[in-house]
Short mmCIF file of C-alpha atoms in Angstrom, two decimals:
data_model
loop_
_atom_site.label_atom_id
_atom_site.label_comp_id
_atom_site.label_asym_id
_atom_site.label_seq_id
_atom_site.Cartn_x
_atom_site.Cartn_y
_atom_site.Cartn_z
CA MET U 1 -43.47 -4.87 15.64
CA THR U 2 -41.20 -2.39 17.47
CA ASN U 3 -39.13 -5.62 18.46
CA LEU U 4 -38.60 -6.57 14.96
CA PHE U 5 -37.57 -2.89 14.34
CA VAL U 6 -35.01 -3.02 17.20
CA ILE U 7 -33.52 -6.04 16.03
CA PHE U 8 -33.01 -4.95 12.71
CA LEU U 9 -31.41 -1.73 13.85
CA SER U 10 -29.32 -3.62 16.83
CA MET U 11 -28.06 -6.27 14.30
CA ALA U 12 -27.10 -3.36 11.88
CA LEU U 13 -25.90 -0.58 13.71
CA VAL U 14 -24.69 -1.18 17.11
CA ASN U 15 -23.84 -5.24 16.85
CA ASN U 16 -22.34 -4.66 13.46
CA MET U 17 -21.26 -7.92 12.13
CA ILE U 18 -17.86 -6.51 10.78
CA LEU U 19 -17.11 -3.72 13.27
CA ALA U 20 -18.59 -5.53 16.73
CA LYS U 21 -18.40 -9.18 15.88
CA PHE U 22 -15.60 -9.54 13.70
CA LEU U 23 -17.18 -11.78 10.95
CA GLY U 24 -16.87 -11.69 7.41
CA LEU U 25 -13.26 -9.69 7.90
CA CYS U 26 -11.72 -11.65 4.88
CA PRO U 27 -14.36 -9.97 2.16
CA PHE U 28 -14.24 -6.46 4.32
CA PHE U 29 -10.58 -6.00 3.58
CA GLY U 30 -10.46 -7.83 0.32
CA VAL U 31 -13.27 -6.21 -1.87
CA SER U 32 -13.25 -2.86 0.05
CA LYS U 33 -11.05 -1.36 -2.83
CA LYS U 34 -13.52 -0.12 -5.14
CA THR U 35 -16.84 1.13 -4.69
CA LYS U 36 -18.32 -0.90 -7.13
CA SER U 37 -17.24 -4.28 -5.95
CA ALA U 38 -18.21 -3.34 -2.19
CA VAL U 39 -21.35 -2.53 -3.24
CA SER U 40 -22.08 -5.71 -5.47
CA MET U 41 -20.05 -7.74 -2.32
CA GLY U 42 -22.89 -6.11 0.12
CA ILE U 43 -25.94 -6.80 -1.82
CA ALA U 44 -25.02 -10.62 -2.19
CA VAL U 45 -24.05 -11.07 1.36
CA LEU U 46 -27.41 -9.91 2.02
CA LEU U 47 -29.05 -11.78 -0.41
CA VAL U 48 -27.64 -15.48 0.94
CA MET U 49 -27.76 -13.91 4.41
CA LEU U 50 -31.82 -13.53 4.19
CA VAL U 51 -31.84 -16.65 2.56
CA ALA U 52 -30.07 -18.84 4.49
CA SER U 53 -31.87 -17.70 7.81
CA ALA U 54 -35.11 -18.31 6.14
CA VAL U 55 -34.07 -22.04 4.92
CA THR U 56 -31.80 -22.75 8.21
CA TRP U 57 -34.05 -21.64 11.01
CA PRO U 58 -37.19 -24.12 9.66
CA ILE U 59 -34.63 -26.73 9.31
CA TYR U 60 -33.17 -26.61 13.01
CA TYR U 61 -36.35 -26.21 14.58
CA TYR U 62 -38.58 -28.52 12.26
CA ILE U 63 -35.95 -31.64 12.45
CA LEU U 64 -33.59 -30.86 14.72
CA VAL U 65 -34.67 -30.12 17.52
CA PRO U 66 -37.61 -32.83 17.09
CA TYR U 67 -35.08 -35.74 16.88
CA GLY U 68 -32.75 -33.85 19.37
CA VAL U 69 -29.17 -33.70 17.10
CA GLU U 70 -29.03 -29.85 17.83
CA VAL U 71 -25.37 -31.27 17.80
CA MET U 72 -25.28 -31.56 14.02
CA LYS U 73 -26.25 -27.93 13.37
CA THR U 74 -22.61 -26.96 11.85
CA VAL U 75 -22.78 -29.82 9.35
CA ILE U 76 -26.31 -29.47 8.19
CA PHE U 77 -25.82 -25.38 8.28
CA ILE U 78 -22.53 -25.25 6.01
CA LEU U 79 -24.19 -27.74 3.93
CA VAL U 80 -27.37 -25.83 3.58
CA ILE U 81 -25.57 -23.01 2.86
CA ALA U 82 -22.96 -24.33 0.32
CA SER U 83 -25.81 -25.69 -1.59
CA LEU U 84 -28.07 -22.37 -1.43
CA VAL U 85 -25.34 -20.43 -2.80
CA GLN U 86 -24.73 -22.35 -6.14
CA ILE U 87 -28.53 -22.66 -6.52
CA ILE U 88 -28.72 -18.67 -6.26
CA GLU U 89 -26.56 -18.53 -8.74
CA MET U 90 -27.81 -20.67 -11.34
CA ALA U 91 -31.25 -19.01 -10.53
CA ILE U 92 -29.16 -15.46 -10.87
CA LYS U 93 -27.45 -16.67 -13.97
CA ARG U 94 -30.57 -17.76 -15.81
CA THR U 95 -32.98 -14.81 -15.04
CA ASN U 96 -31.10 -12.21 -14.87
CA LEU U 97 -27.69 -11.75 -16.84
CA THR U 98 -26.67 -8.43 -16.05
CA LEU U 99 -27.49 -8.90 -12.02
CA TYR U 100 -25.21 -12.28 -12.58
CA ASN U 101 -21.80 -10.02 -13.96
CA ALA U 102 -22.50 -7.89 -11.53
CA LEU U 103 -22.46 -10.30 -8.14
CA GLY U 104 -21.38 -13.42 -10.26
CA ILE U 105 -17.39 -13.89 -8.73
CA TYR U 106 -18.70 -12.65 -5.46
CA LEU U 107 -21.06 -15.51 -4.68
CA PRO U 108 -19.07 -18.49 -4.26
CA LEU U 109 -16.85 -16.31 -1.66
CA ILE U 110 -19.79 -16.03 0.01
CA THR U 111 -19.95 -19.61 1.08
CA THR U 112 -16.89 -19.30 3.38
CA ASN U 113 -18.08 -16.01 4.61
CA CYS U 114 -18.34 -16.47 8.24
CA ALA U 115 -21.21 -13.63 8.37
CA VAL U 116 -23.83 -15.63 6.75
CA LEU U 117 -22.76 -19.30 8.89
CA GLY U 118 -22.21 -16.72 12.14
CA ILE U 119 -26.17 -15.07 11.56
CA THR U 120 -27.81 -18.42 11.14
CA PHE U 121 -25.61 -19.39 14.34
CA ILE U 122 -26.83 -16.06 16.35
CA ASN U 123 -30.44 -16.77 15.37
CA VAL U 124 -30.48 -20.03 16.94
CA ASP U 125 -28.27 -18.56 20.28
CA GLN U 126 -30.78 -15.94 20.28
CA THR U 127 -33.75 -18.29 20.30
CA TYR U 128 -35.28 -15.75 17.58
CA THR U 129 -38.76 -16.55 16.18
CA PHE U 130 -38.88 -16.94 12.40
CA TRP U 131 -39.74 -13.49 11.86
CA GLU U 132 -37.17 -12.36 13.83
CA SER U 133 -34.31 -13.80 12.38
CA LEU U 134 -35.35 -12.60 9.00
CA PHE U 135 -35.17 -8.93 10.57
CA ALA U 136 -31.88 -9.91 12.11
CA ALA U 137 -30.20 -11.03 9.05
CA GLY U 138 -31.60 -8.22 6.98
CA GLY U 139 -30.40 -5.52 9.99
CA ALA U 140 -26.82 -7.74 9.69
CA GLY U 141 -26.55 -7.90 5.69
CA THR U 142 -27.87 -3.97 6.10
CA GLY U 143 -25.26 -3.34 8.38
CA PHE U 144 -22.36 -5.29 6.66
CA MET U 145 -23.43 -3.41 3.19
CA LEU U 146 -22.99 -0.30 5.22
CA VAL U 147 -19.63 -0.68 6.19
CA LEU U 148 -18.49 -2.05 3.55
CA LEU U 149 -19.70 0.69 1.58
CA ILE U 150 -18.28 3.66 4.04
CA MET U 151 -14.40 1.85 4.08
CA SER U 152 -14.64 1.35 0.13
CA GLY U 153 -15.12 5.34 0.07
CA ILE U 154 -12.65 6.04 2.83
CA ARG U 155 -10.00 3.73 0.94
CA GLU U 156 -10.25 5.12 -2.63
CA ARG U 157 -9.02 8.38 -0.74
CA LEU U 158 -6.37 6.92 0.81
CA ASP U 159 -4.97 5.46 -2.35
CA LEU U 160 -4.14 9.26 -2.67
CA ALA U 161 -3.14 9.88 0.90
CA ASP U 162 0.61 10.51 2.28
CA THR U 163 0.87 7.61 4.61
CA PRO U 164 3.82 6.35 6.23
CA ILE U 165 5.45 3.69 4.25
CA ALA U 166 5.25 0.97 6.67
CA PHE U 167 1.18 1.70 7.19
CA LYS U 168 0.65 1.73 3.77
CA GLY U 169 -1.72 -1.15 2.61
CA THR U 170 -3.23 -3.28 4.84
CA PRO U 171 -2.16 -1.65 8.40
CA ILE U 172 -3.77 1.78 7.90
CA ALA U 173 -6.88 -0.22 6.50
CA PHE U 174 -7.11 -1.84 10.12
CA ILE U 175 -6.31 1.74 11.75
CA THR U 176 -8.82 2.78 9.74
CA ALA U 177 -11.04 0.02 10.63
CA MET U 178 -10.59 1.25 14.52
CA LEU U 179 -12.23 4.51 13.83
CA LEU U 180 -14.80 3.67 12.05
CA GLY U 181 -15.67 0.93 14.89
CA LEU U 182 -14.91 3.77 17.65
CA SER U 183 -17.44 6.28 15.18
CA PHE U 184 -20.18 3.28 15.29
CA LEU U 185 -19.72 3.29 18.98
CA ALA U 186 -21.98 6.19 19.02
CA PHE U 187 -24.77 4.21 18.52
CA LYS U 188 -24.64 2.16 21.39
CA GLY U 189 -27.01 4.06 23.39
CA MET U 190 -29.56 3.78 20.90
CA VAL U 191 -31.10 0.13 21.24
CA MET H 1 13.10 -35.30 8.00
CA SER H 2 14.66 -32.10 6.59
CA SER H 3 11.79 -32.07 4.55
CA PHE H 4 9.10 -32.23 8.08
CA ALA H 5 11.20 -29.65 9.72
CA GLY H 6 10.79 -26.93 6.88
CA ASN H 7 7.17 -27.81 6.59
CA PHE H 8 6.90 -26.77 9.93
CA THR H 9 9.13 -24.00 10.21
CA LYS H 10 7.72 -22.42 6.92
CA GLY H 11 3.99 -21.84 8.77
CA ILE H 12 5.54 -19.90 11.99
CA VAL H 13 7.31 -16.88 10.16
CA ARG H 14 7.46 -16.82 6.11
CA SER H 15 3.45 -18.05 6.19
CA ASN H 16 2.19 -17.11 9.11
CA PRO H 17 -1.51 -17.33 8.38
CA THR H 18 -2.09 -14.30 10.44
CA PHE H 19 0.58 -11.41 9.74
CA VAL H 20 1.26 -13.09 6.05
CA LEU H 21 -1.45 -14.50 4.46
CA LEU H 22 -3.93 -12.55 6.96
CA LEU H 23 -6.10 -15.06 6.57
CA GLY H 24 -8.75 -16.44 9.40
CA LEU H 25 -8.75 -13.57 10.96
CA CYS H 26 -11.91 -13.12 12.62
CA PRO H 27 -11.58 -15.84 15.27
CA THR H 28 -7.82 -14.03 15.91
CA LEU H 29 -9.79 -10.67 16.42
CA ALA H 30 -13.18 -11.78 18.20
CA VAL H 31 -11.66 -13.88 21.13
CA SER H 32 -8.28 -11.82 21.66
CA THR H 33 -9.15 -10.46 24.57
CA SER H 34 -7.84 -12.23 27.20
CA LEU H 35 -5.12 -15.00 27.54
CA ASP H 36 -7.71 -18.06 28.34
CA ASN H 37 -9.87 -17.49 24.97
CA ALA H 38 -6.54 -17.55 23.24
CA ILE H 39 -5.33 -20.30 24.49
CA GLY H 40 -8.93 -22.21 24.14
CA MET H 41 -8.86 -20.92 21.04
CA THR H 42 -5.69 -22.20 19.91
CA ALA H 43 -6.32 -26.02 21.28
CA ALA H 44 -9.52 -25.95 19.27
CA PHE H 45 -7.97 -24.29 16.14
CA VAL H 46 -5.12 -26.65 16.29
CA PHE H 47 -6.67 -30.29 16.80
CA VAL H 48 -9.26 -29.37 13.85
CA LEU H 49 -6.36 -28.41 11.64
CA VAL H 50 -3.98 -31.41 12.15
CA ALA H 51 -6.61 -33.99 12.02
CA SER H 52 -8.48 -32.67 9.04
CA ASN H 53 -5.10 -32.83 7.23
CA ILE H 54 -4.41 -36.25 8.59
CA LEU H 55 -7.90 -37.20 7.54
CA ILE H 56 -7.69 -35.25 3.94
CA SER H 57 -4.30 -36.65 3.46
CA LEU H 58 -5.40 -40.01 4.07
CA ILE H 59 -8.73 -39.77 1.37
CA HIS H 60 -7.20 -37.31 -0.99
CA SER H 61 -6.74 -40.16 -3.87
CA LEU H 62 -10.00 -41.63 -2.88
CA VAL H 63 -12.21 -38.86 -3.83
CA PRO H 64 -13.02 -37.50 -6.94
CA ASP H 65 -11.55 -34.15 -8.06
CA LYS H 66 -15.22 -32.30 -8.63
CA VAL H 67 -16.61 -33.04 -5.15
CA ARG H 68 -13.38 -32.17 -3.24
CA ILE H 69 -14.22 -28.90 -1.65
CA PRO H 70 -17.90 -30.12 -0.32
CA VAL H 71 -16.17 -33.63 1.00
CA PHE H 72 -13.37 -31.24 2.61
CA ILE H 73 -16.23 -28.95 4.33
CA VAL H 74 -18.13 -31.94 5.97
CA ILE H 75 -14.61 -33.52 7.22
CA ILE H 76 -13.82 -30.33 8.67
CA ALA H 77 -17.42 -29.57 9.87
CA THR H 78 -17.40 -32.76 11.82
CA LEU H 79 -14.56 -32.36 13.42
CA VAL H 80 -15.37 -28.56 14.68
CA SER H 81 -18.75 -30.24 15.89
CA ILE H 82 -16.62 -32.85 18.27
CA VAL H 83 -14.17 -29.84 19.37
CA ASP H 84 -17.59 -28.08 20.38
CA LEU H 85 -19.13 -31.04 21.98
CA MET H 86 -15.55 -31.86 23.84
CA MET H 87 -15.21 -28.30 24.96
CA GLN H 88 -19.23 -27.32 26.17
CA GLY H 89 -18.40 -31.03 28.22
CA PHE H 90 -15.09 -30.10 29.88
CA VAL H 91 -14.57 -26.82 29.91
CA PRO H 92 -17.61 -24.86 29.82
CA ALA H 93 -16.95 -21.42 31.14
CA LEU H 94 -14.59 -21.43 28.28
CA SER H 95 -16.72 -22.42 25.74
CA LYS H 96 -19.41 -19.94 26.67
CA SER H 97 -16.95 -17.27 26.29
CA LEU H 98 -15.50 -18.23 22.80
CA GLY H 99 -19.14 -18.80 22.19
CA ILE H 100 -20.10 -18.94 18.34
CA TYR H 101 -16.63 -18.66 17.28
CA ILE H 102 -15.47 -22.12 18.00
CA PRO H 103 -18.42 -23.68 15.19
CA LEU H 104 -17.20 -20.99 12.87
CA ILE H 105 -13.45 -22.11 12.71
CA VAL H 106 -15.60 -24.55 10.15
CA VAL H 107 -15.91 -21.65 7.64
CA ASN H 108 -11.99 -20.24 8.60
CA CYS H 109 -10.10 -20.09 5.57
CA ILE H 110 -6.89 -21.38 6.85
CA ILE H 111 -8.11 -24.89 7.69
CA LEU H 112 -10.15 -25.23 4.32
CA GLY H 113 -6.46 -23.52 2.68
CA ARG H 114 -4.54 -26.00 3.80
CA ALA H 115 -6.88 -28.52 3.06
CA GLU H 116 -7.11 -27.55 -0.60
CA ALA H 117 -3.31 -26.47 -1.09
CA PHE H 118 -1.31 -28.91 0.92
CA ALA H 119 -3.28 -32.00 2.63
CA SER H 120 -4.53 -32.84 -0.46
CA ARG H 121 -1.26 -33.13 -2.69
CA ASN H 122 1.27 -33.88 -0.11
CA GLY H 123 1.44 -37.27 2.27
CA VAL H 124 0.46 -37.94 6.15
CA LEU H 125 3.68 -36.80 7.74
CA ASP H 126 4.16 -33.76 5.33
CA SER H 127 0.39 -32.60 6.22
CA ILE H 128 1.22 -32.97 10.04
CA ALA H 129 4.42 -30.98 9.91
CA ASP H 130 2.82 -28.15 7.73
CA ALA H 131 -1.06 -28.41 10.22
CA LEU H 132 1.50 -27.95 13.13
CA GLY H 133 3.62 -25.07 11.67
CA ILE H 134 0.63 -23.31 10.56
CA GLY H 135 -1.38 -23.93 14.10
CA THR H 136 1.84 -22.83 16.20
CA GLY H 137 1.85 -19.72 13.72
CA PHE H 138 -1.50 -18.99 14.29
CA GLY H 139 -1.19 -19.71 17.89
CA LEU H 140 1.64 -16.98 18.37
CA ALA H 141 0.10 -14.73 16.81
CA ILE H 142 -3.18 -14.93 18.97
CA LEU H 143 -1.14 -15.15 21.86
CA LEU H 144 1.16 -12.12 20.64
CA ILE H 145 -2.37 -9.86 20.24
CA SER H 146 -4.32 -10.66 23.43
CA PHE H 147 -1.50 -10.36 25.59
CA ILE H 148 -0.98 -6.98 24.32
CA ARG H 149 -4.43 -6.16 25.03
CA GLN H 150 -5.19 -7.62 28.16
CA LEU H 151 -1.55 -6.03 29.74
CA LEU H 152 -2.44 -2.66 28.53
CA GLY H 153 -6.32 -2.52 28.40
CA THR H 154 -6.40 -3.67 31.74
CA GLY H 155 -3.20 -3.17 33.19
CA LYS H 156 -2.80 -6.70 34.65
CA LEU H 157 -1.93 -10.25 33.47
CA ASP H 158 -4.54 -13.22 34.79
CA LEU H 159 -4.22 -17.29 33.17
CA PHE H 160 -7.05 -19.35 34.31
CA GLY H 161 -7.68 -17.65 37.50
CA HIS H 162 -4.38 -17.21 38.52
CA HIS H 163 -3.11 -13.19 38.82
CA LEU H 164 0.72 -13.03 37.35
CA PHE H 165 1.03 -9.50 37.10
CA THR H 166 0.18 -6.15 37.59
CA ILE H 167 1.64 -2.87 36.02
CA PRO H 168 2.23 -0.45 39.14
CA GLY H 169 0.01 2.19 39.01
CA PHE H 170 -0.94 1.53 35.43
CA SER H 171 -4.08 -0.58 36.45
CA ASP H 172 -6.08 2.22 37.73
CA ASN H 173 -5.95 4.29 34.46
CA PRO H 174 -5.66 1.04 31.81
CA VAL H 175 -5.92 1.54 27.77
CA ALA H 176 -9.62 0.50 28.11
CA ILE H 177 -10.02 0.94 23.84
CA LEU H 178 -7.79 -2.04 23.73
CA MET H 179 -10.49 -4.71 25.54
CA LEU H 180 -13.02 -3.03 23.36
CA PRO H 181 -13.65 -4.50 19.65
CA MET H 182 -11.95 -1.60 18.30
CA GLY H 183 -9.11 -2.70 19.93
CA ALA H 184 -8.23 -5.10 18.16
CA PHE H 185 -8.08 -3.27 15.07
CA LEU H 186 -5.53 -1.11 16.20
CA VAL H 187 -3.40 -3.82 17.92
CA ILE H 188 -3.08 -5.98 14.69
CA GLY H 189 -2.75 -2.80 12.69
CA THR H 190 0.39 -1.67 14.82
CA LEU H 191 1.97 -4.74 14.68
CA LEU H 192 1.66 -5.10 10.66
CA ALA H 193 2.90 -2.07 10.49
CA LEU H 194 5.91 -2.88 12.71
CA PHE H 195 6.68 -5.92 11.04
CA LYS H 196 6.65 -3.88 7.85
CA TRP H 197 8.55 -1.50 9.07
CA MET H 198 11.46 -4.01 10.51
CA GLY H 199 11.72 -6.13 6.96
CA VAL H 200 12.07 -2.54 5.14
CA THR H 201 15.37 -1.66 7.23
CA LYS H 202 16.14 -5.35 7.14
CA GLY H 203 15.77 -4.89 3.12
CA ASP H 204 17.56 -1.46 2.51
#
């Protein structure tokens, strides 16, 4: 049990998807301008990461490994994630229209989010068990949402700040990400 | 032939994928800790981009419009698997240090973007020129970032085990933060500001 908790914390804070592994940078800079959209994107990513890990784990260990075709994991995983995203989108549209209106446009974007495909590869690389990979996905998704939320809060303030002309917009966002990463470095001794 | 050259050069500066379009940043920032990694990444990336552009420009008229994105993704994923296996076989050390960033080329938005925006609308020759141009732009960007990070972060330059250059007195006390993940954000942020500043001064 402690092991699972350590994996969760390490994926959320120490090995943060965005700040330490550089995965999911496109939504990180694209959707972090407003807090509201950042939260929606974060929830959508967390959801898809959990489902993707739960689905790719049995596929890898019960289909790819027994037949010795682990090399096909890139092709299989991306197809599984792309279809999963479609199914989740349809399911949410049918069951909860409010949620669909909040997450709707972010769901298709997740197909090409490297953080989702990244977590399934990390699960395989680290030879996590089923529950370990679920906790890793939960941690990665939570960490992603946390950093996206902090970043969007900073960027809302940044719009009002007097930044040098050359640094306006994206350059200052990168510098902010650097400082954010520096502060997350403090978690390193934790796990 | 002029359009070939035009398609080639536009990817290097005017629509540079890294500095202008801000696409495909994940590998650029993650593996730019050393020149070796940058060269390995560029080679893998350019191969996948050129091959996918060629294949897609050849078959795009056969693919129904509705399923074109899944078809493109399968083509790209297959090419990435080929590169991944070749690198594991021929350059195992490099493949190990690039880790999951090689299979993650599949979801690199530049490649799918070029397939969708260019290769599925143009002929083979133009698509090759476009891929080579974008690939060169990507390679130059990642090489520039890793050059700065390696030079200032360690105080010396190494290339595939050969020692090239040491900054005297600096290598004992380098800017170690540049070798940490955050260093990549700092370098690209500063470079973007620098390019913008140069553009701004030119515009005035």
